[in-house]
Amino acid sequence: MGTGNKDTELAPRFQPQAFESKTYAHWWDQGYFGADRHAEADTYVIVMPPPNVTAELHMGHGLNNTIQDVLIRWRRMQGRQALWVPGTDHAGIATQNVVERQLTAEGKTRWDLGREAFVERVWDWVRETGGTILDQLKAIGSSADWDHTTFTLDPGPSRAVREVFVRLYDKGLVYRGHYIVNWCPRCATALANEEVEHEDTEGSLYYQRYPVVGEDTYVVVATTRPETMLGDTAVAVHPDDERHKHMIGKTVMLPLAEREIPIISDDFVDPEFGTGFVKVTPSHDPNDFEIGLRHDLDQVDIFHPDATMSDAVPERFRGKDRFAAREGVVEELKSKGLLEKVEKHAHSVGHCYRCDTVVEPRVSDQWFVKMKPLAEPALDAYRKGEVRFVPEHWGGVYENWLSGVRDWCISRQLWWGHRIPVWYCGSCDAMLVRREDPTTCSECGSGELQQDPDVLDTWFSSWLWPFNTLGWPEETEDLKRFYPGHTLVTAPEIIFFWVSRMIMAGLEFMGEVPFNDVYLHGTVRDHTGRRMSKSLGNGIDPLEVVRIFGADALRFTLTNGMGIGADLQLNNEDLEESFHVGRNFGNKIWNAMRFALPHLEGDVDPLPDPDQLELADRWILARLNSAIREVTDDLERFRLHEAAAELYRYFWNELCDWYLELIKPRLYNESDAEARGVARSVLREVLDLSFRLLHPIMPFITEELWQRLPNRAADSIMISAWPQPVAEWEDAEAEAAIGQLQETLGAVRNIRSEYNVAHGRQIDVMIRAAEAPLLRALDAEGDAARRLGGIGGLSFDGELHGAEATAVLTSGAEVHVPLEGLIDLERERARLDKQADELRNLVERSEKRLASEDFVKKAPEAVVAQSRDKLEGLKEQLTKVDEKRRALDAH
RNA sequence: GGGCGCGUAGCUCAGCUGGCAAGAGCGCUGCCCUUACAAGGCAGAGGCCCCUGGUUCGAGUCCAGGCGCGCCCACCA
């Protein structure tokens, strides 16, 4: 970086704590996170799913933001004007609940404080804790443009909310209605359908007798909620129900309440269920509400907002909680002989998604958004391919939901949030829907205006996120330049809440979808498979992981571990087990550089002409090319786990295990400056490009090490160019040669290991029937090969005596190791027999395949040819193994 | 009631458009503190790819059915 740490000595261990925060601060100071709205390049925009403003970072955030940062860093390196827009959400109901819980602990309620003081108290809490999470995101390396940080209650987004409300109202898409909605008695507010979580519950079905007026008989209704009978205003049967249709028009006496209610007929009733008679409670059941409208039934609201019984019920029940009332009702019915029976009954019960209280359907005045007109374009856009989902099947979920979408209840009886921009005139009853606060009534001039007490659903501001963060409704430069964006990274559970609504809002207000790709990642789980959550106490604190293992280890582990659309399991009881792979990989990278650095002192020439390169150089460049191709392709297809795995494999098993070892002879040989120079140039180049490939996933260590490389092309790896494959680096010849060398050394090492040849002891190796690639490799990399195999004398095509350990390679080349005194003939026979068995097996399979006329005729020619070659090779291997085995017998 | 996902080594999982002599990490076994790395190196053991049928020259991969797990939606009185 600017200061340029040029130490050639690195600490022997990777210690991320030593540089991560310093590196991050430097990036920010240099302004690398911002996109230039005036630059020519194509943009790449991600809007961050805004975490709740008072949230603390958990692994879900860690995963979500790591993915986004990988994509942003990669696209930025590709030269796109990459903008990642961060921010926080006021999270109406969630935040209000937190503060209410604080009040509860103090023995107070929000009503004790009053609206103004309560909201001020929430603001205090937000000021105290808000934004913490953004700092925590920085600790994991997030390169969001913090200058664009937005809070959903900021003046801009607040203006946007009003603008949207008024526009939709003017279009008739926002309306006020007296409907039955989901009501949370604890939060004392309405909820949208999506905010209700259904849980299967083993409940009871109560069969209750309602005496028929004027007759000595009764009808039996079945219900899971006996207490609601106090609000019944009818009993219904199906119009075609032969058993019961004669009852239509009669009247029953509602027990306990002692009210007379009619028997009516309605198509809704399923004659198969229960007795065929249904109690109708228009105030407390969505279906009954509809029936009530059709038949003009009374609505008897038997609950207070907190679900205690209201004055509409007989005095003895008043004030009781709904569940206590249920018991009371059941007891009384039983004692009066009006409870026929009780059956077990499985059904699902709705719970508030924020406090888990059982939701109560309740009739009230609420504001709604008419969804159909907004949903149609959103469906179209999806069907035309303007929005794609990864994994694809989520598109079906999106489509399904939008196709059957119901109107969206957007008013909340909360105090924390965007106030509904509607005023009611106290003198002429006019309703004013305004962008700006009115002071007088436009109808009558009165100043007696009361603003609607409710606030808007949090998602009513979130759905504008892709453009309200860019200044909308102002026609800002940002908006023109950075809308529409490109990728949304989030979890599948908010497809309904957020993803689909953003698409609707984008189309409605901007005329374009807000992003093209929706990447949906899985859930982080603990080692027992449970979702990690605060309430379960099984979470892992990402910051603790950063402290112990570093942000890069965290990021690598998350990226590498999260298969596309799959969940990620981590062990919250053993952080070492979960994160050491990432940490170890960091250490490997660190040590590769630690090895390389002393060899890169002084001037390092650029890559020489191809004809000056050694075989190993050509090989690593070809392998690097392949890594560039694969990693880029994986990122393009959101296959981050495969990108990570490929990088791990390439860097560790090719670059470190082989290339660094192969060039050691040249690097250590000071007497051949030219050969050493070539190795240094290639080493520098390969590390440079490898660090760049690694950078999106492991930004800190790559920056730290890249800064120490000579001949850097940029001030920071963050803004260096993403590697491109180089056509001249393709080199099948080098790949074949080194490939055969690897197999040869593998065979030698295997023999050493099988015969427990001491590590320091050199052995002679004789190779017979080597093909050109292997000869070439042994010629070019002989010194290294000797070192890696602990080989003393290397000879070719000599006489066999029988007392050698032998391996036959796939090319047919034979590796013989004379082991005077060490060789155990029995053991060697067994080795060869095992090898021969395996080969015979393969030969058999291969022959069988080729013997099939269908295969030869129908399979592609290349496949058949490959199969023939393979068989030939196998046979040759087998022959040689057999030969050697016979020679051993003769010995 | 409808829909979706998953079932591959002891564990956690890759395996994308069918060509696999089925992979990785951890764990396990043996040898090695070889001057980049013991957070390491080298060598190895370990698999009815859930079951049954089908399509195909060829199935871990595609199709159908079954079993087992998980999730989502639904006006389940």
Tab-separated table of N, CA and C (backbone and C1' of nucleotides) in Angstrom, chain A residues 175 178-181 233 236 264-268 280-299 361 363 368 406-407, chain B residues 75:
chain	number	residue	atom	x	y	z
A	175	TYR	N	-56.079	1.510	-0.434
A	175	TYR	CA	-57.422	1.811	0.025
A	175	TYR	C	-57.563	1.492	1.503
A	178	HIS	N	-62.626	-1.868	6.130
A	178	HIS	CA	-63.012	-2.443	7.413
A	178	HIS	C	-63.076	-3.948	7.194
A	179	TYR	N	-61.982	-4.611	7.471
A	179	TYR	CA	-61.903	-6.030	7.153
A	179	TYR	C	-61.385	-6.834	8.319
A	180	ILE	N	-61.491	-8.127	8.144
A	180	ILE	CA	-60.902	-9.008	9.145
A	180	ILE	C	-59.431	-9.191	8.782
A	181	VAL	N	-58.586	-8.956	9.750
A	181	VAL	CA	-57.146	-9.086	9.512
A	181	VAL	C	-56.530	-9.942	10.609
A	233	THR	N	-73.207	-15.298	15.252
A	233	THR	CA	-74.425	-14.581	14.873
A	233	THR	C	-75.267	-15.374	13.889
A	236	ALA	N	-74.729	-22.054	9.933
A	236	ALA	CA	-74.908	-22.212	8.489
A	236	ALA	C	-74.895	-23.682	8.098
A	264	ILE	N	-78.793	-20.254	8.507
A	264	ILE	CA	-78.757	-19.769	7.126
A	264	ILE	C	-78.105	-20.822	6.234
A	265	SER	N	-78.123	-20.570	4.918
A	265	SER	CA	-77.446	-21.515	4.027
A	265	SER	C	-76.346	-20.801	3.264
A	266	ASP	N	-75.220	-21.497	3.103
A	266	ASP	CA	-74.118	-20.876	2.384
A	266	ASP	C	-73.258	-21.969	1.748
A	267	ASP	N	-72.836	-21.689	0.524
A	267	ASP	CA	-72.016	-22.644	-0.249
A	267	ASP	C	-70.714	-23.012	0.439
A	268	PHE	N	-70.268	-22.111	1.292
A	268	PHE	CA	-68.960	-22.357	1.902
A	268	PHE	C	-68.942	-23.639	2.724
A	280	VAL	N	-71.232	-19.541	12.888
A	280	VAL	CA	-70.699	-18.415	12.117
A	280	VAL	C	-70.372	-17.263	13.063
A	281	THR	N	-69.068	-16.897	13.067
A	281	THR	CA	-68.586	-15.839	13.960
A	281	THR	C	-67.918	-14.765	13.118
A	282	PRO	N	-68.662	-13.877	12.545
A	282	PRO	CA	-68.097	-12.959	11.548
A	282	PRO	C	-66.937	-12.120	12.061
A	283	SER	N	-66.887	-11.867	13.335
A	283	SER	CA	-65.825	-11.001	13.835
A	283	SER	C	-64.508	-11.732	14.071
A	284	HIS	N	-64.549	-13.054	14.071
A	284	HIS	CA	-63.345	-13.761	14.529
A	284	HIS	C	-62.909	-14.929	13.667
A	285	ASP	N	-63.379	-14.941	12.441
A	285	ASP	CA	-62.936	-15.977	11.512
A	285	ASP	C	-63.071	-15.432	10.101
A	286	PRO	N	-62.033	-15.570	9.303
A	286	PRO	CA	-62.046	-14.968	7.966
A	286	PRO	C	-63.180	-15.485	7.087
A	287	ASN	N	-63.454	-16.780	7.165
A	287	ASN	CA	-64.543	-17.320	6.343
A	287	ASN	C	-65.886	-16.813	6.836
A	288	ASP	N	-66.028	-16.830	8.154
A	288	ASP	CA	-67.286	-16.380	8.730
A	288	ASP	C	-67.504	-14.908	8.428
A	289	PHE	N	-66.410	-14.169	8.366
A	289	PHE	CA	-66.503	-12.755	8.020
A	289	PHE	C	-67.161	-12.598	6.642
A	290	GLU	N	-66.668	-13.411	5.689
A	290	GLU	CA	-67.211	-13.359	4.330
A	290	GLU	C	-68.678	-13.793	4.327
A	291	ILE	N	-68.980	-14.875	5.046
A	291	ILE	CA	-70.364	-15.336	5.120
A	291	ILE	C	-71.239	-14.220	5.704
A	292	GLY	N	-70.710	-13.577	6.723
A	292	GLY	CA	-71.439	-12.506	7.375
A	292	GLY	C	-71.778	-11.388	6.407
A	293	LEU	N	-70.804	-11.046	5.545
A	293	LEU	CA	-71.066	-9.990	4.563
A	293	LEU	C	-72.152	-10.420	3.600
A	294	ARG	N	-72.072	-11.677	3.163
A	294	ARG	CA	-73.053	-12.167	2.198
A	294	ARG	C	-74.469	-12.164	2.770
A	295	HIS	N	-74.553	-12.404	4.078
A	295	HIS	CA	-75.878	-12.550	4.677
A	295	HIS	C	-76.238	-11.388	5.586
A	296	ASP	N	-75.409	-10.370	5.564
A	296	ASP	CA	-75.679	-9.176	6.347
A	296	ASP	C	-75.854	-9.494	7.826
A	297	LEU	N	-74.951	-10.310	8.329
A	297	LEU	CA	-75.026	-10.704	9.730
A	297	LEU	C	-74.368	-9.653	10.622
A	298	ASP	N	-74.791	-9.629	11.873
A	298	ASP	CA	-74.140	-8.749	12.844
A	298	ASP	C	-72.713	-9.213	13.102
A	299	GLN	N	-71.864	-8.238	13.430
A	299	GLN	CA	-70.518	-8.589	13.870
A	299	GLN	C	-70.434	-8.313	15.359
A	361	PRO	N	-57.823	-13.452	14.511
A	361	PRO	CA	-58.477	-12.708	13.428
A	361	PRO	C	-59.346	-11.611	14.047
A	363	VAL	N	-61.676	-7.853	13.213
A	363	VAL	CA	-62.211	-6.897	12.252
A	363	VAL	C	-61.797	-5.501	12.673
A	368	PHE	N	-54.827	-1.023	2.918
A	368	PHE	CA	-54.393	-2.159	2.111
A	368	PHE	C	-53.810	-1.689	0.779
A	406	ARG	N	-52.862	-12.023	-2.270
A	406	ARG	CA	-54.008	-11.290	-1.735
A	406	ARG	C	-53.578	-9.886	-1.356
A	407	ASP	N	-54.542	-9.043	-1.131
A	407	ASP	CA	-54.204	-7.655	-0.827
A	407	ASP	C	-53.367	-7.577	0.443
B	75	C	P	-55.336	-19.181	3.322
B	75	C	O5'	-56.402	-19.704	4.354
B	75	C	C5'	-57.077	-20.925	4.196
B	75	C	C4'	-58.471	-20.734	4.743
B	75	C	C3'	-59.419	-21.827	4.292
B	75	C	O3'	-59.436	-22.866	5.258
B	75	C	C1'	-60.358	-19.750	3.732
